[in-house]
Amino acid sequence: MFHNIDSKPIPSLLRNFSAPVKLEYLYTQEELYFLMVHDTDGFNRWNAGQSLASQVITSLQSGESDEIDKASAVISKAFKLILNDSLNKKEVDKAMLAHILELPTEGALIEQAELAVVDDIHIARESVANFLSTDLKADFAEVFNSNFSEGIFSIESEDMARRALKNISLNYLVRSGDSHWIEKCFHQFTQADNMTDQLAALRFLMIYSEKHCREEADQALHMFYDQWKHEPLVVDQWFVTQALYPGKESLERVKALCNHQAFDIKNPNKVRSLIGVFSSQNHVQFHQGGGEGYEFLADSIIQLDQINPQIAARMMTPLTRWKKFDHKRQALMQAQLQRIKETPNLSKDVFEVAEKSTVL
């Protein structure tokens, strides 16, 4: 029994608890905001931020205008205080703050949904991110500038944290479409003395190239490949960056890259970097309503099965999760699983996965 408490306590649950536990507790948005801003347990603070953002994105999907306005105001206020902490508190963990400022991935949001409507999830998440990038542009700009350094590259933890916070700020700033920040991003790409900054800038230019910076993105892609084409593991990241591109022509780009001189379907790293990333992380394009992404993955699996059955079997995971999606997509995914299963001379590895995943 507690006495002389003026307000209802907000529990910070499972503090310092590292085991993989899923605990359901119905926090309100105001309670999540409080934990995100004030909790002293780093993981709980991050988790509160993820939960709050998920609730806001769900509110957008529901389409209730009152809830949308309220939710947007709450998350904007929370993000603003996090950004202010990074500027005003000397002992702040900038690496943790950088993680807190990341919205939940589309993959995480799909996992949380009972029935995942991919297009709605993508649109809602993009709306929240766009709102934050516009509403807090001045704050993100101040954080970027305060963490920008022209000093010698260092792998000290403080410097790594500073780069993380700078780059998450740059992400939101490029998203805003402001030509000044697109230029800043391209400058970071060309002048970077470390892979963290160069690759981050490349990905921001690529992700937002459909709306804001196509010329800069295309130029950066060519420059990056020319610089690193003799480093196979770095070229893998070049493939990953393009596989994540959310624009409408993403699938055609991936298909074209399968014929690129640097791609080798016999190389598992290349397969995972291009085909694997597209099918498991580029949700809005892989789950196109016509099923083209499913067909592409099935074609790739059938081809790969003759070369490396183990990798082919692992690549089937996105299709095996068909129950998570709407009836139309379920039918399209089932059709490709059935086609794979009926392929002559199919390996045991792939057949077992297809057999367990088909309903016919």
XYZ file of N, CA, C and O in Angstrom, residues 172-318:
588
model
N 15.622 12.226 -41.730
C 14.378 13.011 -41.693
C 14.498 14.288 -42.532
O 13.528 14.712 -43.169
N 15.664 14.894 -42.542
C 15.843 16.151 -43.277
C 15.775 15.931 -44.792
O 15.173 16.733 -45.518
N 16.368 14.851 -45.288
C 16.276 14.548 -46.717
C 14.847 14.174 -47.081
O 14.340 14.549 -48.143
N 14.183 13.471 -46.186
C 12.783 13.100 -46.414
C 11.914 14.342 -46.648
O 10.951 14.285 -47.423
N 12.242 15.463 -46.000
C 11.448 16.678 -46.128
C 11.454 17.234 -47.546
O 10.598 18.041 -47.909
N 12.429 16.826 -48.362
C 12.510 17.299 -49.741
C 13.188 18.643 -49.907
O 13.270 19.168 -51.022
N 13.708 19.197 -48.821
C 14.389 20.490 -48.867
C 15.691 20.344 -49.674
O 16.550 19.521 -49.349
N 15.840 21.148 -50.721
C 17.004 21.037 -51.605
C 18.318 21.273 -50.863
O 19.356 20.693 -51.216
N 18.267 22.112 -49.827
C 19.478 22.355 -49.032
C 19.977 21.068 -48.394
O 21.192 20.784 -48.415
N 19.061 20.277 -47.869
C 19.469 19.056 -47.176
C 19.772 17.921 -48.146
O 20.595 17.043 -47.843
N 19.160 17.937 -49.303
C 19.546 16.973 -50.337
C 20.988 17.235 -50.764
O 21.790 16.308 -50.924
N 21.327 18.526 -50.923
C 22.700 18.904 -51.258
C 23.663 18.506 -50.142
O 24.769 18.007 -50.406
N 23.251 18.735 -48.893
C 24.079 18.336 -47.749
C 24.320 16.826 -47.751
O 25.431 16.355 -47.453
N 23.275 16.073 -48.058
C 23.384 14.608 -48.067
C 24.350 14.160 -49.157
O 25.209 13.294 -48.923
N 24.231 14.755 -50.330
C 25.139 14.390 -51.425
C 26.574 14.785 -51.078
O 27.526 14.050 -51.393
N 26.730 15.921 -50.424
C 28.066 16.348 -49.984
C 28.639 15.341 -48.990
O 29.829 14.996 -49.077
N 27.810 14.878 -48.057
C 28.295 13.870 -47.104
C 28.723 12.621 -47.840
O 29.749 12.007 -47.509
N 27.941 12.222 -48.852
C 28.304 11.029 -49.622
C 29.666 11.182 -50.291
O 30.507 10.284 -50.213
N 29.890 12.309 -50.944
C 31.132 12.487 -51.701
C 32.346 12.728 -50.822
O 33.464 12.375 -51.196
N 32.132 13.300 -49.634
C 33.259 13.683 -48.780
C 33.502 12.726 -47.622
O 34.463 12.902 -46.873
N 32.660 11.721 -47.463
C 32.764 10.829 -46.300
C 34.104 10.100 -46.276
O 34.596 9.636 -47.313
N 34.683 9.995 -45.076
C 35.928 9.238 -44.909
C 35.672 7.923 -44.179
O 36.602 7.294 -43.679
N 34.386 7.515 -44.109
C 34.049 6.247 -43.468
C 32.791 5.692 -44.121
O 31.971 6.425 -44.676
N 32.643 4.371 -44.064
C 31.533 3.705 -44.731
C 30.192 4.031 -44.084
O 29.162 4.099 -44.767
N 30.172 4.253 -42.766
C 28.917 4.577 -42.079
C 28.250 5.792 -42.705
O 27.071 5.761 -43.065
N 29.005 6.868 -42.849
C 28.442 8.106 -43.384
C 28.154 7.997 -44.878
O 27.132 8.497 -45.364
N 29.049 7.356 -45.614
C 28.851 7.282 -47.059
C 27.642 6.423 -47.412
O 26.797 6.802 -48.228
N 27.527 5.267 -46.769
C 26.417 4.373 -47.073
C 25.088 4.949 -46.594
O 24.058 4.798 -47.263
N 25.106 5.611 -45.442
C 23.877 6.242 -44.955
C 23.389 7.285 -45.953
O 22.201 7.324 -46.309
N 24.282 8.133 -46.432
C 23.906 9.169 -47.396
C 23.387 8.552 -48.684
O 22.390 9.011 -49.258
N 24.046 7.501 -49.152
C 23.602 6.825 -50.376
C 22.181 6.282 -50.219
O 21.333 6.445 -51.102
N 21.911 5.662 -49.086
C 20.588 5.074 -48.877
C 19.503 6.136 -48.748
O 18.389 5.953 -49.251
N 19.805 7.247 -48.104
C 18.802 8.310 -47.995
C 18.475 8.871 -49.376
O 17.311 9.098 -49.704
N 19.490 9.100 -50.188
C 19.253 9.601 -51.539
C 18.440 8.607 -52.354
O 17.529 8.985 -53.094
N 18.751 7.327 -52.184
C 18.054 6.294 -52.961
C 16.606 6.142 -52.513
O 15.686 6.073 -53.335
N 16.367 6.097 -51.214
C 15.024 5.867 -50.692
C 14.065 6.967 -51.130
O 12.909 6.707 -51.475
N 14.547 8.207 -51.142
C 13.666 9.334 -51.450
C 13.801 9.825 -52.886
O 13.282 10.874 -53.239
N 14.485 9.030 -53.728
C 14.772 9.493 -55.094
C 13.527 9.580 -55.967
O 13.477 10.378 -56.906
N 12.510 8.789 -55.687
C 11.309 8.841 -56.519
C 10.623 10.201 -56.420
O 10.048 10.699 -57.394
N 10.710 10.844 -55.244
C 10.014 12.111 -55.027
C 10.925 13.337 -55.118
O 10.489 14.401 -55.540
N 12.185 13.190 -54.681
C 12.967 14.408 -54.453
C 14.307 14.483 -55.185
O 14.702 15.560 -55.580
N 15.028 13.392 -55.298
C 16.457 13.518 -55.645
C 16.925 12.406 -56.583
O 17.936 11.759 -56.308
N 16.213 12.179 -57.667
C 16.575 11.101 -58.593
C 17.960 11.312 -59.192
O 18.760 10.360 -59.266
N 18.252 12.522 -59.629
C 19.545 12.782 -60.258
C 20.692 12.523 -59.292
O 21.695 11.875 -59.654
N 20.567 13.016 -58.065
C 21.624 12.821 -57.060
C 21.781 11.348 -56.712
O 22.897 10.847 -56.538
N 20.658 10.625 -56.616
C 20.708 9.204 -56.272
C 21.403 8.406 -57.377
O 22.260 7.553 -57.097
N 21.039 8.667 -58.626
C 21.652 7.934 -59.741
C 23.157 8.200 -59.803
O 23.964 7.283 -60.017
N 23.520 9.445 -59.598
C 24.944 9.796 -59.629
C 25.698 9.118 -58.485
O 26.804 8.583 -58.681
N 25.097 9.132 -57.297
C 25.745 8.508 -56.141
C 25.892 6.997 -56.336
O 26.930 6.419 -55.966
N 24.887 6.364 -56.904
C 24.968 4.916 -57.151
C 26.128 4.591 -58.084
O 26.887 3.637 -57.834
N 26.282 5.354 -59.163
C 27.376 5.110 -60.106
C 28.727 5.357 -59.440
O 29.676 4.576 -59.619
N 28.821 6.424 -58.660
C 30.083 6.747 -57.988
C 30.454 5.676 -56.970
O 31.627 5.293 -56.857
N 29.453 5.195 -56.224
C 29.716 4.194 -55.194
C 30.222 2.903 -55.827
O 31.203 2.302 -55.352
N 29.560 2.482 -56.895
C 29.995 1.237 -57.548
C 31.397 1.392 -58.133
O 32.245 0.490 -57.984
N 31.668 2.503 -58.794
C 33.000 2.711 -59.367
C 34.078 2.711 -58.289
O 35.189 2.210 -58.506
N 33.750 3.252 -57.125
C 34.731 3.330 -56.044
C 34.982 1.971 -55.401
O 36.114 1.649 -55.030
N 33.925 1.154 -55.288
C 34.030 -0.051 -54.482
C 33.839 -1.356 -55.257
O 33.695 -2.410 -54.647
N 33.850 -1.326 -56.571
C 33.523 -2.518 -57.356
C 34.508 -3.667 -57.158
O 34.191 -4.818 -57.491
N 35.673 -3.376 -56.608
C 36.662 -4.437 -56.360
C 36.560 -4.996 -54.940
O 37.388 -5.825 -54.540
N 35.548 -4.540 -54.181
C 35.319 -5.029 -52.816
C 33.957 -5.735 -52.783
O 32.922 -5.079 -52.640
N 33.935 -7.055 -52.925
C 32.657 -7.780 -53.051
C 31.674 -7.531 -51.913
O 30.463 -7.413 -52.158
N 32.146 -7.440 -50.671
C 31.230 -7.246 -49.548
C 30.609 -5.849 -49.556
O 29.466 -5.666 -49.116
N 31.348 -4.876 -50.058
C 30.788 -3.526 -50.175
C 29.782 -3.478 -51.320
O 28.729 -2.830 -51.214
N 30.067 -4.184 -52.396
C 29.113 -4.265 -53.509
C 27.806 -4.912 -53.048
O 26.725 -4.550 -53.529
N 27.893 -5.828 -52.091
C 26.671 -6.401 -51.515
C 25.769 -5.296 -50.965
O 24.542 -5.332 -51.126
N 26.372 -4.314 -50.298
C 25.594 -3.206 -49.750
C 25.012 -2.325 -50.851
O 23.947 -1.720 -50.675
N 25.687 -2.251 -51.962
C 25.174 -1.533 -53.133
C 23.903 -2.217 -53.644
O 22.921 -1.551 -53.980
N 23.909 -3.537 -53.655
C 22.706 -4.283 -54.033
C 21.586 -4.090 -53.004
O 20.428 -3.890 -53.358
N 21.942 -4.166 -51.726
C 20.946 -4.003 -50.660
C 20.240 -2.656 -50.794
O 19.003 -2.563 -50.706
N 21.021 -1.611 -51.016
C 20.463 -0.259 -51.123
C 19.411 -0.180 -52.221
O 18.344 0.434 -52.048
N 19.662 -0.817 -53.347
C 18.718 -0.766 -54.459
C 17.537 -1.708 -54.252
O 16.415 -1.418 -54.685
N 17.774 -2.804 -53.570
C 16.683 -3.731 -53.279
C 15.661 -3.108 -52.338
O 14.479 -3.484 -52.355
N 16.095 -2.157 -51.511
C 15.202 -1.498 -50.553
C 14.417 -0.340 -51.160
O 13.520 0.201 -50.509
N 14.750 0.052 -52.369
C 14.098 1.200 -53.005
C 12.587 0.976 -53.083
O 12.126 -0.004 -53.672
N 11.780 1.880 -52.492
C 10.343 1.644 -52.405
C 9.535 2.135 -53.602
O 8.310 2.036 -53.607
N 10.206 2.658 -54.627
C 9.502 3.187 -55.789
C 8.835 2.112 -56.623
O 9.137 0.912 -56.510
N 7.945 2.539 -57.513
C 7.124 1.610 -58.283
C 7.932 0.719 -59.214
O 7.514 -0.401 -59.523
N 9.074 1.221 -59.688
C 9.876 0.423 -60.620
C 10.901 -0.455 -59.899
O 11.833 -0.978 -60.503
N 10.708 -0.651 -58.600
C 11.683 -1.392 -57.798
C 11.898 -2.811 -58.312
O 13.025 -3.275 -58.438
N 10.819 -3.521 -58.608
C 10.952 -4.911 -59.056
C 11.720 -4.990 -60.362
O 12.592 -5.859 -60.529
N 11.422 -4.088 -61.292
C 12.130 -4.100 -62.568
C 13.609 -3.787 -62.365
O 14.471 -4.335 -63.055
N 13.910 -2.915 -61.410
C 15.307 -2.608 -61.095
C 16.016 -3.848 -60.566
O 17.139 -4.160 -60.969
N 15.354 -4.576 -59.662
C 15.953 -5.789 -59.095
C 16.174 -6.837 -60.186
O 17.223 -7.492 -60.235
N 15.198 -6.997 -61.064
C 15.349 -7.958 -62.167
C 16.544 -7.594 -63.050
O 17.316 -8.467 -63.465
N 16.691 -6.307 -63.335
C 17.814 -5.855 -64.154
C 19.139 -6.114 -63.447
O 20.130 -6.521 -64.077
N 19.162 -5.893 -62.139
C 20.395 -6.112 -61.384
C 20.782 -7.590 -61.333
O 21.954 -7.918 -61.130
N 19.817 -8.471 -61.503
C 20.139 -9.912 -61.552
C 21.016 -10.237 -62.762
O 21.657 -11.295 -62.797
N 21.037 -9.339 -63.736
C 21.885 -9.526 -64.921
C 23.136 -8.647 -64.877
O 23.884 -8.590 -65.858
N 23.338 -7.969 -63.755
C 24.513 -7.107 -63.619
C 25.770 -7.966 -63.506
O 25.748 -9.079 -62.963
N 26.878 -7.434 -64.005
C 28.136 -8.185 -64.001
C 28.608 -8.541 -62.600
O 29.338 -9.526 -62.409
N 28.199 -7.764 -61.596
C 28.638 -8.029 -60.226
C 27.747 -9.040 -59.514
O 28.095 -9.510 -58.425
N 26.610 -9.376 -60.117
C 25.703 -10.333 -59.478
C 26.003 -11.741 -59.964
O 26.205 -11.977 -61.149
N 25.994 -12.675 -59.026
C 26.232 -14.083 -59.351
C 25.274 -14.921 -58.525
O 25.373 -14.959 -57.298
N 24.329 -15.562 -59.169
C 23.333 -16.335 -58.438
C 23.963 -17.528 -57.728
O 23.349 -18.114 -56.815
N 25.181 -17.877 -58.066
C 25.885 -18.955 -57.382
C 26.511 -18.480 -56.074
O 27.012 -19.300 -55.298
N 26.498 -17.180 -55.848
C 27.090 -16.599 -54.646
C 25.973 -16.290 -53.644
O 25.169 -15.380 -53.870
N 25.900 -17.009 -52.521
C 24.812 -16.793 -51.553
C 24.713 -15.365 -51.037
O 23.617 -14.863 -50.807
N 25.856 -14.702 -50.842
C 25.825 -13.319 -50.357
C 25.115 -12.392 -51.342
O 24.349 -11.508 -50.950
N 25.390 -12.593 -52.618
C 24.748 -11.766 -53.638
C 23.248 -12.052 -53.691
O 22.429 -11.136 -53.828
N 22.867 -13.299 -53.591
C 21.451 -13.682 -53.614
C 20.715 -13.058 -52.436
O 19.637 -12.473 -52.583
N 21.297 -13.166 -51.243
C 20.652 -12.600 -50.055
C 20.573 -11.077 -50.135
O 19.581 -10.471 -49.714
N 21.632 -10.447 -50.674
C 21.687 -8.991 -50.712
C 20.669 -8.391 -51.667
O 20.152 -7.296 -51.409
N 20.374 -9.067 -52.733
C 19.464 -8.517 -53.737
C 18.078 -9.153 -53.651
O 17.102 -8.506 -53.261
N 17.979 -10.423 -53.969
C 16.672 -11.087 -53.996
C 16.124 -11.242 -52.583
O 14.936 -11.008 -52.331
N 16.986 -11.612 -51.640
C 16.540 -11.824 -50.268
C 16.048 -10.545 -49.615
O 14.996 -10.526 -48.976
N 16.797 -9.464 -49.763
C 16.401 -8.189 -49.155
C 15.115 -7.664 -49.801
O 14.209 -7.190 -49.110
N 15.012 -7.752 -51.108
C 13.798 -7.277 -51.777
C 12.565 -8.018 -51.268
O 11.548 -7.400 -50.942
N 12.647 -9.332 -51.161
C 11.462 -10.117 -50.813
C 11.146 -10.118 -49.327
O 10.001 -10.359 -48.939
N 12.120 -9.809 -48.477
C 11.869 -9.859 -47.036
C 11.805 -8.497 -46.365
O 11.302 -8.387 -45.239
N 12.295 -7.442 -47.056
C 12.325 -6.126 -46.415
C 11.639 -5.024 -47.214
O 11.218 -4.026 -46.639
N 11.525 -5.191 -48.519
C 10.837 -4.181 -49.331
C 9.372 -4.604 -49.469
O 8.902 -5.014 -50.529
N 8.641 -4.480 -48.379
C 7.306 -5.077 -48.289
C 6.321 -4.476 -49.282
O 5.537 -5.194 -49.911
N 6.331 -3.170 -49.442
C 5.324 -2.528 -50.286
C 5.471 -2.929 -51.751
O 4.473 -3.013 -52.479
N 6.685 -3.240 -52.196
C 6.872 -3.646 -53.586
C 6.839 -5.164 -53.765
O 6.341 -5.656 -54.776
N 7.333 -5.899 -52.793
C 7.246 -7.358 -52.898
C 5.792 -7.808 -52.879
O 5.401 -8.732 -53.605
N 4.966 -7.154 -52.067
C 3.562 -7.534 -51.935
C 2.657 -6.734 -52.879
O 1.526 -6.404 -52.527
N 3.145 -6.426 -54.060
C 2.306 -5.758 -55.056
C 1.016 -6.546 -55.265
O 1.017 -7.779 -55.274
N -0.071 -5.792 -55.478
C -1.375 -6.429 -55.563
C -1.526 -7.457 -56.664
O -2.331 -8.390 -56.554
N -0.731 -7.326 -57.737
C -0.840 -8.279 -58.832
C -0.039 -9.551 -58.638
O -0.134 -10.479 -59.451
N 0.770 -9.605 -57.582
C 1.544 -10.817 -57.298
C 2.836 -10.941 -58.079
O 3.471 -12.005 -58.061
N 3.269 -9.857 -58.736
C 4.498 -9.928 -59.531
C 5.721 -10.241 -58.670
O 6.638 -10.949 -59.107
N 5.745 -9.703 -57.447
C 6.870 -9.968 -56.555
C 6.937 -11.434 -56.160
O 8.028 -12.025 -56.078
N 5.780 -12.047 -55.924
C 5.728 -13.462 -55.558
C 6.223 -14.327 -56.723
O 6.961 -15.300 -56.527
N 5.804 -13.959 -57.920
C 6.219 -14.716 -59.101
C 7.729 -14.618 -59.304
O 8.388 -15.616 -59.618
N 8.271 -13.417 -59.112
C 9.715 -13.229 -59.249
C 10.479 -14.083 -58.245
O 11.467 -14.746 -58.596
N 10.021 -14.096 -56.990
C 10.707 -14.891 -55.975
C 10.614 -16.374 -56.301
O 11.602 -17.112 -56.172
N 9.460 -16.828 -56.750
C 9.303 -18.245 -57.106
C 10.230 -18.618 -58.258
O 10.873 -19.683 -58.233
N 10.312 -17.751 -59.275
C 11.232 -18.007 -60.391
C 12.664 -18.120 -59.891
O 13.429 -19.007 -60.322
N 13.031 -17.243 -58.986
C 14.399 -17.234 -58.453
C 14.679 -18.497 -57.648
O 15.768 -19.080 -57.736
N 13.693 -18.932 -56.860
C 13.858 -20.138 -56.045
C 14.016 -21.366 -56.934
O 14.878 -22.223 -56.687
N 13.204 -21.464 -57.973
C 13.282 -22.611 -58.894
C 14.651 -22.647 -59.571
O 15.271 -23.714 -59.693
N 15.145 -21.492 -59.994
C 16.468 -21.427 -60.607
C 17.562 -21.757 -59.598
O 18.481 -22.534 -59.883
N 17.451 -21.203 -58.413
C 18.466 -21.385 -57.381
C 18.491 -22.817 -56.860
O 19.546 -23.320 -56.437
N 17.365 -23.500 -56.909
C 17.285 -24.865 -56.384
C 18.234 -25.810 -57.111
O 18.720 -26.782 -56.522
N 18.499 -25.531 -58.367
C 19.421 -26.379 -59.132
C 20.889 -26.103 -58.784
O 21.766 -26.873 -59.157
N 21.121 -25.022 -58.069
C 22.484 -24.600 -57.749
C 22.806 -24.790 -56.276
O 23.847 -25.346 -55.916
N 21.896 -24.314 -55.411
C 22.113 -24.358 -53.964
C 20.767 -24.569 -53.265
O 20.107 -23.610 -52.873
N 20.344 -25.827 -53.105
C 19.020 -26.114 -52.537
C 18.822 -25.552 -51.128
O 17.703 -25.160 -50.780
N 19.867 -25.514 -50.331
C 19.724 -25.010 -48.963
C 19.356 -23.521 -48.956
O 18.456 -23.085 -48.233
N 20.061 -22.744 -49.758
C 19.752 -21.317 -49.857
C 18.368 -21.126 -50.470
O 17.591 -20.265 -50.029
N 18.032 -21.915 -51.463
C 16.716 -21.814 -52.102
C 15.604 -22.044 -51.084
O 14.594 -21.329 -51.068
N 15.797 -23.029 -50.214
C 14.781 -23.331 -49.197
C 14.624 -22.181 -48.216
O 13.509 -21.830 -47.815
N 15.733 -21.562 -47.843
C 15.659 -20.434 -46.913
C 15.000 -19.216 -47.546
O 14.343 -18.424 -46.871
N 15.184 -19.069 -48.843
C 14.600 -17.933 -49.545
C 13.077 -18.021 -49.634
O 12.409 -17.052 -49.982
N 12.507 -19.154 -49.291
C 11.062 -19.334 -49.401
C 10.289 -18.704 -48.244
O 9.064 -18.601 -48.299
N 10.981 -18.283 -47.205
C 10.306 -17.792 -45.998
C 9.228 -16.739 -46.260
O 8.125 -16.840 -45.708
N 9.472 -15.714 -47.093
C 8.404 -14.715 -47.310
C 7.109 -15.317 -47.846
O 6.016 -14.841 -47.507
